[in-house]
Amino acid sequence: MSMTTKSLETTAGDVRDRARRPARGRRSSGRKLRRAGWLMVMPAVAHTIVWIAIPVVATFVLSFTDYEVFSAPSFIGLDNYVELWNDDIFRKATWNTVVYTFFTVPFSMAVAVVVAVFLNQKIRFRAAFRATFFLPQVTATVAIAMVWLWMYNPQYGLINAVLSFFGLPSQAWLDDPDLALWSVILVGIWQGIGMKMLIYLAALQNIDPNLYEAASLDGASSVRQFFSITLPMLKPATFFVFVVSIIGAFQVFDQVYVLTDGGPANATTMMTYEVYRAAFQDFRMGLACAQSVVLFAFLLVLTVINRRLTGGDDQ
Amino acid sequence: MSGEGTSERSGRRSAAEPSAEQARSRARPGDTSGEGTSERSGRRSAAEPSAEQARSRARPEDTSIAERRPATTRQRGRARNVVLTVVLGVGAFTMIVPFLWMVLTSVKSPEDLATFPPSFWPDEWVWSNYTDALDAAPFGTYFRNSLIIATGHTSITLVFAAMAGYALARIPFRGREFVFMGFVAMLMIPTYTKIVPQFLIVKFMPLFGGNDILGQGGSGWLNTWWALLIPGGLSPFAIFLFRQFYLSLPRELEEAARIDGLGELRIWAQVYTPLIKPAIATVALLTFQDSWNNFLWPLLVTTRDDLRVIQVGLAVFQQQESTAWAYLMAGTTLATVPMVLLFLVAQRYFIQGFANAGIK
């Protein structure tokens, strides 16, 4: 009897023990897991805090200061913003940036949609075409701008050569204040097609082919199908492409630096170029930060407007 | 290509599945957490029933339509394809001409370059322009520097962004959602909203370049490899992409590995990472390309010729020798060719990466 109770007790104890032990193990392994998670994410978190989070906050804070690097920043309230408001060159830069964006983005998007739709057909050399259209996207903007600088050359450039072949007069593409911005815009359109085309192409492949089948059974022409099926189905992709392209276009810098240096007579200066000048040529860091904040505000407003317009169904 | 890319990825995924057979059923819900793939698989599954309906609907009509529209539609289709090909050909030519012109200019003689209108092909092919360009400016050094930095950025990203992406995807730790939202928020910050303070942090980096503990008195990280390698080493975008890739894998693997007593680092490095090799290639290529093509940051933090990257070297050479077009185009070709080659060799991963980034 005692034997049985004892054995019963031990088994009961064993059971209790066994029940407890894994539980304890799980709890401690859970803690270990959590610690491992933090340890693994830590380097990235630290890097992001130092090189993104702090700089963003600092940009806003410094925009209210007069700061010329060699002396400590001093708080001057909204003076930088007031100065920018009255600054003709910054206003010109803002206008140029807006013009640049609103010509490059829609034009290259329109071309990209058409190219993507064409490439989505079963045609020959599809892969080669796609690679060719994408090529300007993988090469550096500086290198590309260098080539265009040479092609725009007023004396020996390829573009004037083509014009003269058709009996048209040569142009000083980058030196003529009326033409310079358009010349920069053309490069922007040319380079921007590839990325947009690719995103559209990926989105096109997600469209249910039965929609087209049904439409063509109903006798809809392919142009009609494009406007009634393709474009509506591409709405989320369009929202995404638009936002990304606007953010990219607003930050145009490399080609301006190489092609025109902001000239002639500030005809092609951009907001980014003014940030660069203020911060790294005049060492007026506070003013440059205020310019960055204005740039950021523009991007924020444009993103929100676009989200409203497209119904924000980007996900 | 992106279509092929995704199908290939799912192919790889299914190759991984036998190791965790039950995982197959779970792998798809796993997909759902990756926003992009969820949309895709959602659409695909939505399309399936209708596809069946369509097939059954189409079958009776098939014969009649085939009888009714034999040669004419096929011909019209072929004619349409010819038109499409021609239009695309003209477009593609526009895309390729600047590159052709770059290479052709780089091998032209000075006399050749000084004629208007220029001949398309060089009168004589002056390959020595390349060696002369290397003498005129240290393009070799610039090239090497770009290579070091791009490789460095890629390595840092592959280790730390992948690690963070894994932790965010697979380890339930407190504050994980918050950290992830933080990365997503940082993802949207434009370059110019952070560039000035980034420069200041580099300049006032304590105890470097003659700086004291408060970062005063010297030049900090300016004109050092640190400035070129560290700030641009990690991007929230890479972390985000890695998280999505790790999320798409089945959970059984990690459970089994944890029961076997493997540490998280080993589960990450030896169990999960080998399963996302194509994704790693994608992130690596995008990082390498971004780094190779970067201009503004190296322009800001370096003034020494021996630390210049090729993009900055090109711009400086252009400012100094604005008429040496043959040399300039030779240098530009050097700056362009590695990316073009890399793209042609690994096109699939590039396109997959951009498509993924696009759909998100």
Tab-separated table of N, CA, C and O in Angstrom, chain A residues 212-275:
chain	number	residue	atom	x	y	z
A	212	TYR	N	-9.598	40.698	-70.488
A	212	TYR	CA	-9.418	41.058	-71.898
A	212	TYR	C	-10.203	40.120	-72.793
A	212	TYR	O	-10.797	40.522	-73.781
A	213	GLU	N	-10.188	38.853	-72.415
A	213	GLU	CA	-10.904	37.864	-73.220
A	213	GLU	C	-12.388	38.228	-73.270
A	213	GLU	O	-12.997	38.274	-74.341
A	214	ALA	N	-12.926	38.521	-72.093
A	214	ALA	CA	-14.338	38.877	-72.030
A	214	ALA	C	-14.610	40.138	-72.843
A	214	ALA	O	-15.587	40.215	-73.597
A	215	ALA	N	-13.696	41.127	-72.719
A	215	ALA	CA	-13.895	42.390	-73.431
A	215	ALA	C	-13.846	42.178	-74.933
A	215	ALA	O	-14.643	42.749	-75.676
A	216	SER	N	-12.902	41.335	-75.383
A	216	SER	CA	-12.813	41.175	-76.838
A	216	SER	C	-13.986	40.347	-77.360
A	216	SER	O	-14.420	40.526	-78.489
A	217	LEU	N	-14.529	39.441	-76.507
A	217	LEU	CA	-15.739	38.727	-76.915
A	217	LEU	C	-16.903	39.709	-77.074
A	217	LEU	O	-17.752	39.554	-77.924
A	218	ASP	N	-16.882	40.744	-76.209
A	218	ASP	CA	-17.927	41.761	-76.316
A	218	ASP	C	-17.646	42.744	-77.433
A	218	ASP	O	-18.391	43.706	-77.624
A	219	GLY	N	-16.532	42.558	-78.134
A	219	GLY	CA	-16.253	43.388	-79.291
A	219	GLY	C	-15.533	44.689	-78.989
A	219	GLY	O	-15.549	45.610	-79.792
A	220	ALA	N	-14.878	44.782	-77.809
A	220	ALA	CA	-14.158	46.018	-77.489
A	220	ALA	C	-12.823	46.047	-78.236
A	220	ALA	O	-12.109	45.052	-78.275
A	221	SER	N	-12.495	47.192	-78.821
A	221	SER	CA	-11.235	47.318	-79.544
A	221	SER	C	-10.082	47.330	-78.550
A	221	SER	O	-10.291	47.513	-77.347
A	222	SER	N	-8.859	47.148	-79.050
A	222	SER	CA	-7.746	47.093	-78.104
A	222	SER	C	-7.478	48.464	-77.478
A	222	SER	O	-7.040	48.548	-76.333
A	223	VAL	N	-7.793	49.548	-78.216
A	223	VAL	CA	-7.645	50.877	-77.624
A	223	VAL	C	-8.647	51.038	-76.485
A	223	VAL	O	-8.325	51.498	-75.392
A	224	ARG	N	-9.883	50.600	-76.759
A	224	ARG	CA	-10.930	50.657	-75.745
A	224	ARG	C	-10.537	49.829	-74.521
A	224	ARG	O	-10.706	50.251	-73.383
A	225	GLN	N	-9.982	48.643	-74.799
A	225	GLN	CA	-9.548	47.777	-73.701
A	225	GLN	C	-8.473	48.448	-72.858
A	225	GLN	O	-8.463	48.354	-71.640
A	226	PHE	N	-7.571	49.157	-73.556
A	226	PHE	CA	-6.496	49.848	-72.840
A	226	PHE	C	-7.079	50.865	-71.862
A	226	PHE	O	-6.693	50.914	-70.697
A	227	PHE	N	-8.071	51.656	-72.342
A	227	PHE	CA	-8.610	52.701	-71.472
A	227	PHE	C	-9.597	52.158	-70.438
A	227	PHE	O	-9.719	52.704	-69.355
A	228	SER	N	-10.304	51.073	-70.787
A	228	SER	CA	-11.345	50.590	-69.867
A	228	SER	C	-10.871	49.493	-68.927
A	228	SER	O	-11.467	49.271	-67.885
A	229	ILE	N	-9.821	48.791	-69.305
A	229	ILE	CA	-9.336	47.727	-68.421
A	229	ILE	C	-7.942	48.051	-67.912
A	229	ILE	O	-7.711	48.159	-66.706
A	230	THR	N	-7.000	48.220	-68.844
A	230	THR	CA	-5.601	48.338	-68.444
A	230	THR	C	-5.381	49.507	-67.490
A	230	THR	O	-4.866	49.323	-66.385
A	231	LEU	N	-5.780	50.707	-67.921
A	231	LEU	CA	-5.507	51.879	-67.086
A	231	LEU	C	-6.156	51.773	-65.706
A	231	LEU	O	-5.494	52.010	-64.696
A	232	PRO	N	-7.453	51.429	-65.612
A	232	PRO	CA	-8.029	51.294	-64.259
A	232	PRO	C	-7.319	50.242	-63.409
A	232	PRO	O	-7.100	50.446	-62.220
A	233	MET	N	-6.939	49.126	-64.045
A	233	MET	CA	-6.283	48.081	-63.268
A	233	MET	C	-4.881	48.497	-62.830
A	233	MET	O	-4.314	47.941	-61.902
A	234	LEU	N	-4.314	49.477	-63.545
A	234	LEU	CA	-2.970	49.924	-63.201
A	234	LEU	C	-2.980	51.043	-62.157
A	234	LEU	O	-1.946	51.617	-61.857
A	235	LYS	N	-4.163	51.350	-61.632
A	235	LYS	CA	-4.260	52.490	-60.722
A	235	LYS	C	-3.310	52.390	-59.512
A	235	LYS	O	-2.602	53.341	-59.232
A	236	PRO	N	-3.274	51.245	-58.829
A	236	PRO	CA	-2.340	51.176	-57.689
A	236	PRO	C	-0.894	51.369	-58.120
A	236	PRO	O	-0.142	52.084	-57.464
A	237	ALA	N	-0.526	50.744	-59.249
A	237	ALA	CA	0.837	50.905	-59.738
A	237	ALA	C	1.099	52.356	-60.095
A	237	ALA	O	2.164	52.905	-59.806
A	238	THR	N	0.100	53.002	-60.694
A	238	THR	CA	0.256	54.403	-61.076
A	238	THR	C	0.468	55.278	-59.855
A	238	THR	O	1.333	56.154	-59.855
A	239	PHE	N	-0.299	55.013	-58.821
A	239	PHE	CA	-0.106	55.782	-57.589
A	239	PHE	C	1.321	55.614	-57.086
A	239	PHE	O	2.009	56.587	-56.788
A	240	PHE	N	1.774	54.368	-57.062
A	240	PHE	CA	3.109	54.110	-56.551
A	240	PHE	C	4.171	54.783	-57.424
A	240	PHE	O	5.048	55.487	-56.928
A	241	VAL	N	4.062	54.568	-58.743
A	241	VAL	CA	5.050	55.147	-59.653
A	241	VAL	C	5.068	56.659	-59.510
A	241	VAL	O	6.121	57.292	-59.458
A	242	PHE	N	3.883	57.236	-59.415
A	242	PHE	CA	3.790	58.687	-59.336
A	242	PHE	C	4.496	59.214	-58.089
A	242	PHE	O	5.308	60.130	-58.164
A	243	VAL	N	4.192	58.612	-56.959
A	243	VAL	CA	4.790	59.089	-55.712
A	243	VAL	C	6.310	58.935	-55.754
A	243	VAL	O	7.063	59.874	-55.473
A	244	VAL	N	6.761	57.749	-56.151
A	244	VAL	CA	8.198	57.508	-56.184
A	244	VAL	C	8.884	58.454	-57.176
A	244	VAL	O	9.933	59.026	-56.884
A	245	SER	N	8.255	58.656	-58.328
A	245	SER	CA	8.873	59.505	-59.348
A	245	SER	C	8.905	60.957	-58.909
A	245	SER	O	9.867	61.671	-59.162
A	246	ILE	N	7.839	61.398	-58.262
A	246	ILE	CA	7.811	62.789	-57.792
A	246	ILE	C	8.911	63.002	-56.769
A	246	ILE	O	9.646	63.985	-56.818
A	247	ILE	N	9.028	62.047	-55.846
A	247	ILE	CA	10.066	62.173	-54.826
A	247	ILE	C	11.436	62.211	-55.500
A	247	ILE	O	12.302	62.996	-55.142
A	248	GLY	N	11.603	61.365	-56.515
A	248	GLY	CA	12.873	61.349	-57.242
A	248	GLY	C	13.103	62.649	-57.999
A	248	GLY	O	14.171	63.246	-57.928
A	249	ALA	N	12.071	63.092	-58.713
A	249	ALA	CA	12.236	64.258	-59.576
A	249	ALA	C	12.476	65.525	-58.752
A	249	ALA	O	13.252	66.386	-59.142
A	250	PHE	N	11.816	65.625	-57.621
A	250	PHE	CA	12.028	66.795	-56.778
A	250	PHE	C	13.462	66.875	-56.271
A	250	PHE	O	13.927	67.924	-55.873
A	251	GLN	N	14.124	65.735	-56.262
A	251	GLN	CA	15.492	65.731	-55.750
A	251	GLN	C	16.523	65.703	-56.871
A	251	GLN	O	17.658	65.292	-56.666
A	252	VAL	N	16.124	66.127	-58.060
A	252	VAL	CA	17.060	66.133	-59.184
A	252	VAL	C	18.270	67.003	-58.827
A	252	VAL	O	18.132	68.122	-58.357
A	253	PHE	N	19.448	66.428	-58.993
A	253	PHE	CA	20.649	67.190	-58.675
A	253	PHE	C	21.791	66.871	-59.641
A	253	PHE	O	22.340	67.774	-60.267
A	254	ASP	N	22.093	65.580	-59.775
A	254	ASP	CA	23.277	65.173	-60.520
A	254	ASP	C	23.317	65.770	-61.924
A	254	ASP	O	24.336	66.319	-62.343
A	255	GLN	N	22.204	65.658	-62.663
A	255	GLN	CA	22.288	66.133	-64.045
A	255	GLN	C	22.388	67.642	-64.111
A	255	GLN	O	23.032	68.185	-65.002
A	256	VAL	N	21.779	68.333	-63.135
A	256	VAL	CA	21.915	69.793	-63.115
A	256	VAL	C	23.364	70.171	-62.826
A	256	VAL	O	23.952	71.044	-63.478
A	257	TYR	N	23.956	69.478	-61.895
A	257	TYR	CA	25.346	69.739	-61.532
A	257	TYR	C	26.249	69.599	-62.750
A	257	TYR	O	27.112	70.432	-63.015
A	258	VAL	N	26.047	68.518	-63.508
A	258	VAL	CA	26.918	68.245	-64.647
A	258	VAL	C	26.550	69.109	-65.851
A	258	VAL	O	27.418	69.679	-66.506
A	259	LEU	N	25.257	69.216	-66.140
A	259	LEU	CA	24.846	69.835	-67.398
A	259	LEU	C	24.970	71.354	-67.370
A	259	LEU	O	25.469	71.958	-68.312
A	260	THR	N	24.482	71.979	-66.301
A	260	THR	CA	24.346	73.440	-66.361
A	260	THR	C	24.890	74.174	-65.145
A	260	THR	O	25.001	75.403	-65.201
A	261	ASP	N	25.177	73.485	-64.071
A	261	ASP	CA	25.594	74.187	-62.856
A	261	ASP	C	24.523	75.173	-62.390
A	261	ASP	O	24.844	76.178	-61.761
A	262	GLY	N	23.287	74.890	-62.716
A	262	GLY	CA	22.196	75.768	-62.307
A	262	GLY	C	21.940	76.923	-63.265
A	262	GLY	O	20.937	77.597	-63.181
A	263	GLY	N	22.848	77.141	-64.186
A	263	GLY	CA	22.752	78.287	-65.093
A	263	GLY	C	21.979	77.937	-66.340
A	263	GLY	O	21.366	76.891	-66.391
A	264	PRO	N	21.979	78.742	-67.352
A	264	PRO	CA	22.486	80.120	-67.344
A	264	PRO	C	21.519	81.060	-66.612
A	264	PRO	O	20.316	80.907	-66.758
A	265	ALA	N	22.077	81.981	-65.854
A	265	ALA	CA	21.296	82.946	-65.079
A	265	ALA	C	20.211	82.259	-64.244
A	265	ALA	O	19.061	82.663	-64.255
A	266	ASN	N	20.606	81.187	-63.561
A	266	ASN	CA	19.702	80.437	-62.675
A	266	ASN	C	18.505	79.828	-63.395
A	266	ASN	O	17.513	79.491	-62.767
A	267	ALA	N	18.613	79.660	-64.700
A	267	ALA	CA	17.479	79.120	-65.453
A	267	ALA	C	17.218	77.663	-65.103
A	267	ALA	O	16.111	77.164	-65.310
A	268	THR	N	18.208	76.944	-64.608
A	268	THR	CA	17.991	75.531	-64.312
A	268	THR	C	18.308	75.186	-62.863
A	268	THR	O	18.453	74.017	-62.526
A	269	THR	N	18.435	76.196	-62.021
A	269	THR	CA	18.735	75.863	-60.627
A	269	THR	C	17.512	75.204	-59.997
A	269	THR	O	16.378	75.473	-60.384
A	270	MET	N	17.762	74.288	-59.083
A	270	MET	CA	16.680	73.530	-58.456
A	270	MET	C	16.756	73.735	-56.936
A	270	MET	O	17.770	74.197	-56.420
A	271	MET	N	15.715	73.309	-56.234
A	271	MET	CA	15.741	73.430	-54.776
A	271	MET	C	16.948	72.697	-54.202
A	271	MET	O	17.643	73.198	-53.320
A	272	THR	N	17.198	71.504	-54.714
A	272	THR	CA	18.339	70.739	-54.198
A	272	THR	C	19.648	71.475	-54.464
A	272	THR	O	20.563	71.439	-53.642
A	273	TYR	N	19.704	72.132	-55.614
A	273	TYR	CA	20.935	72.819	-55.966
A	273	TYR	C	21.166	74.003	-55.038
A	273	TYR	O	22.295	74.318	-54.671
A	274	GLU	N	20.068	74.641	-54.633
A	274	GLU	CA	20.187	75.755	-53.685
A	274	GLU	C	20.587	75.249	-52.306
A	274	GLU	O	21.350	75.901	-51.603
A	275	VAL	N	20.071	74.065	-51.918
A	275	VAL	CA	20.505	73.467	-50.648
A	275	VAL	C	22.012	73.255	-50.710
A	275	VAL	O	22.754	73.597	-49.786
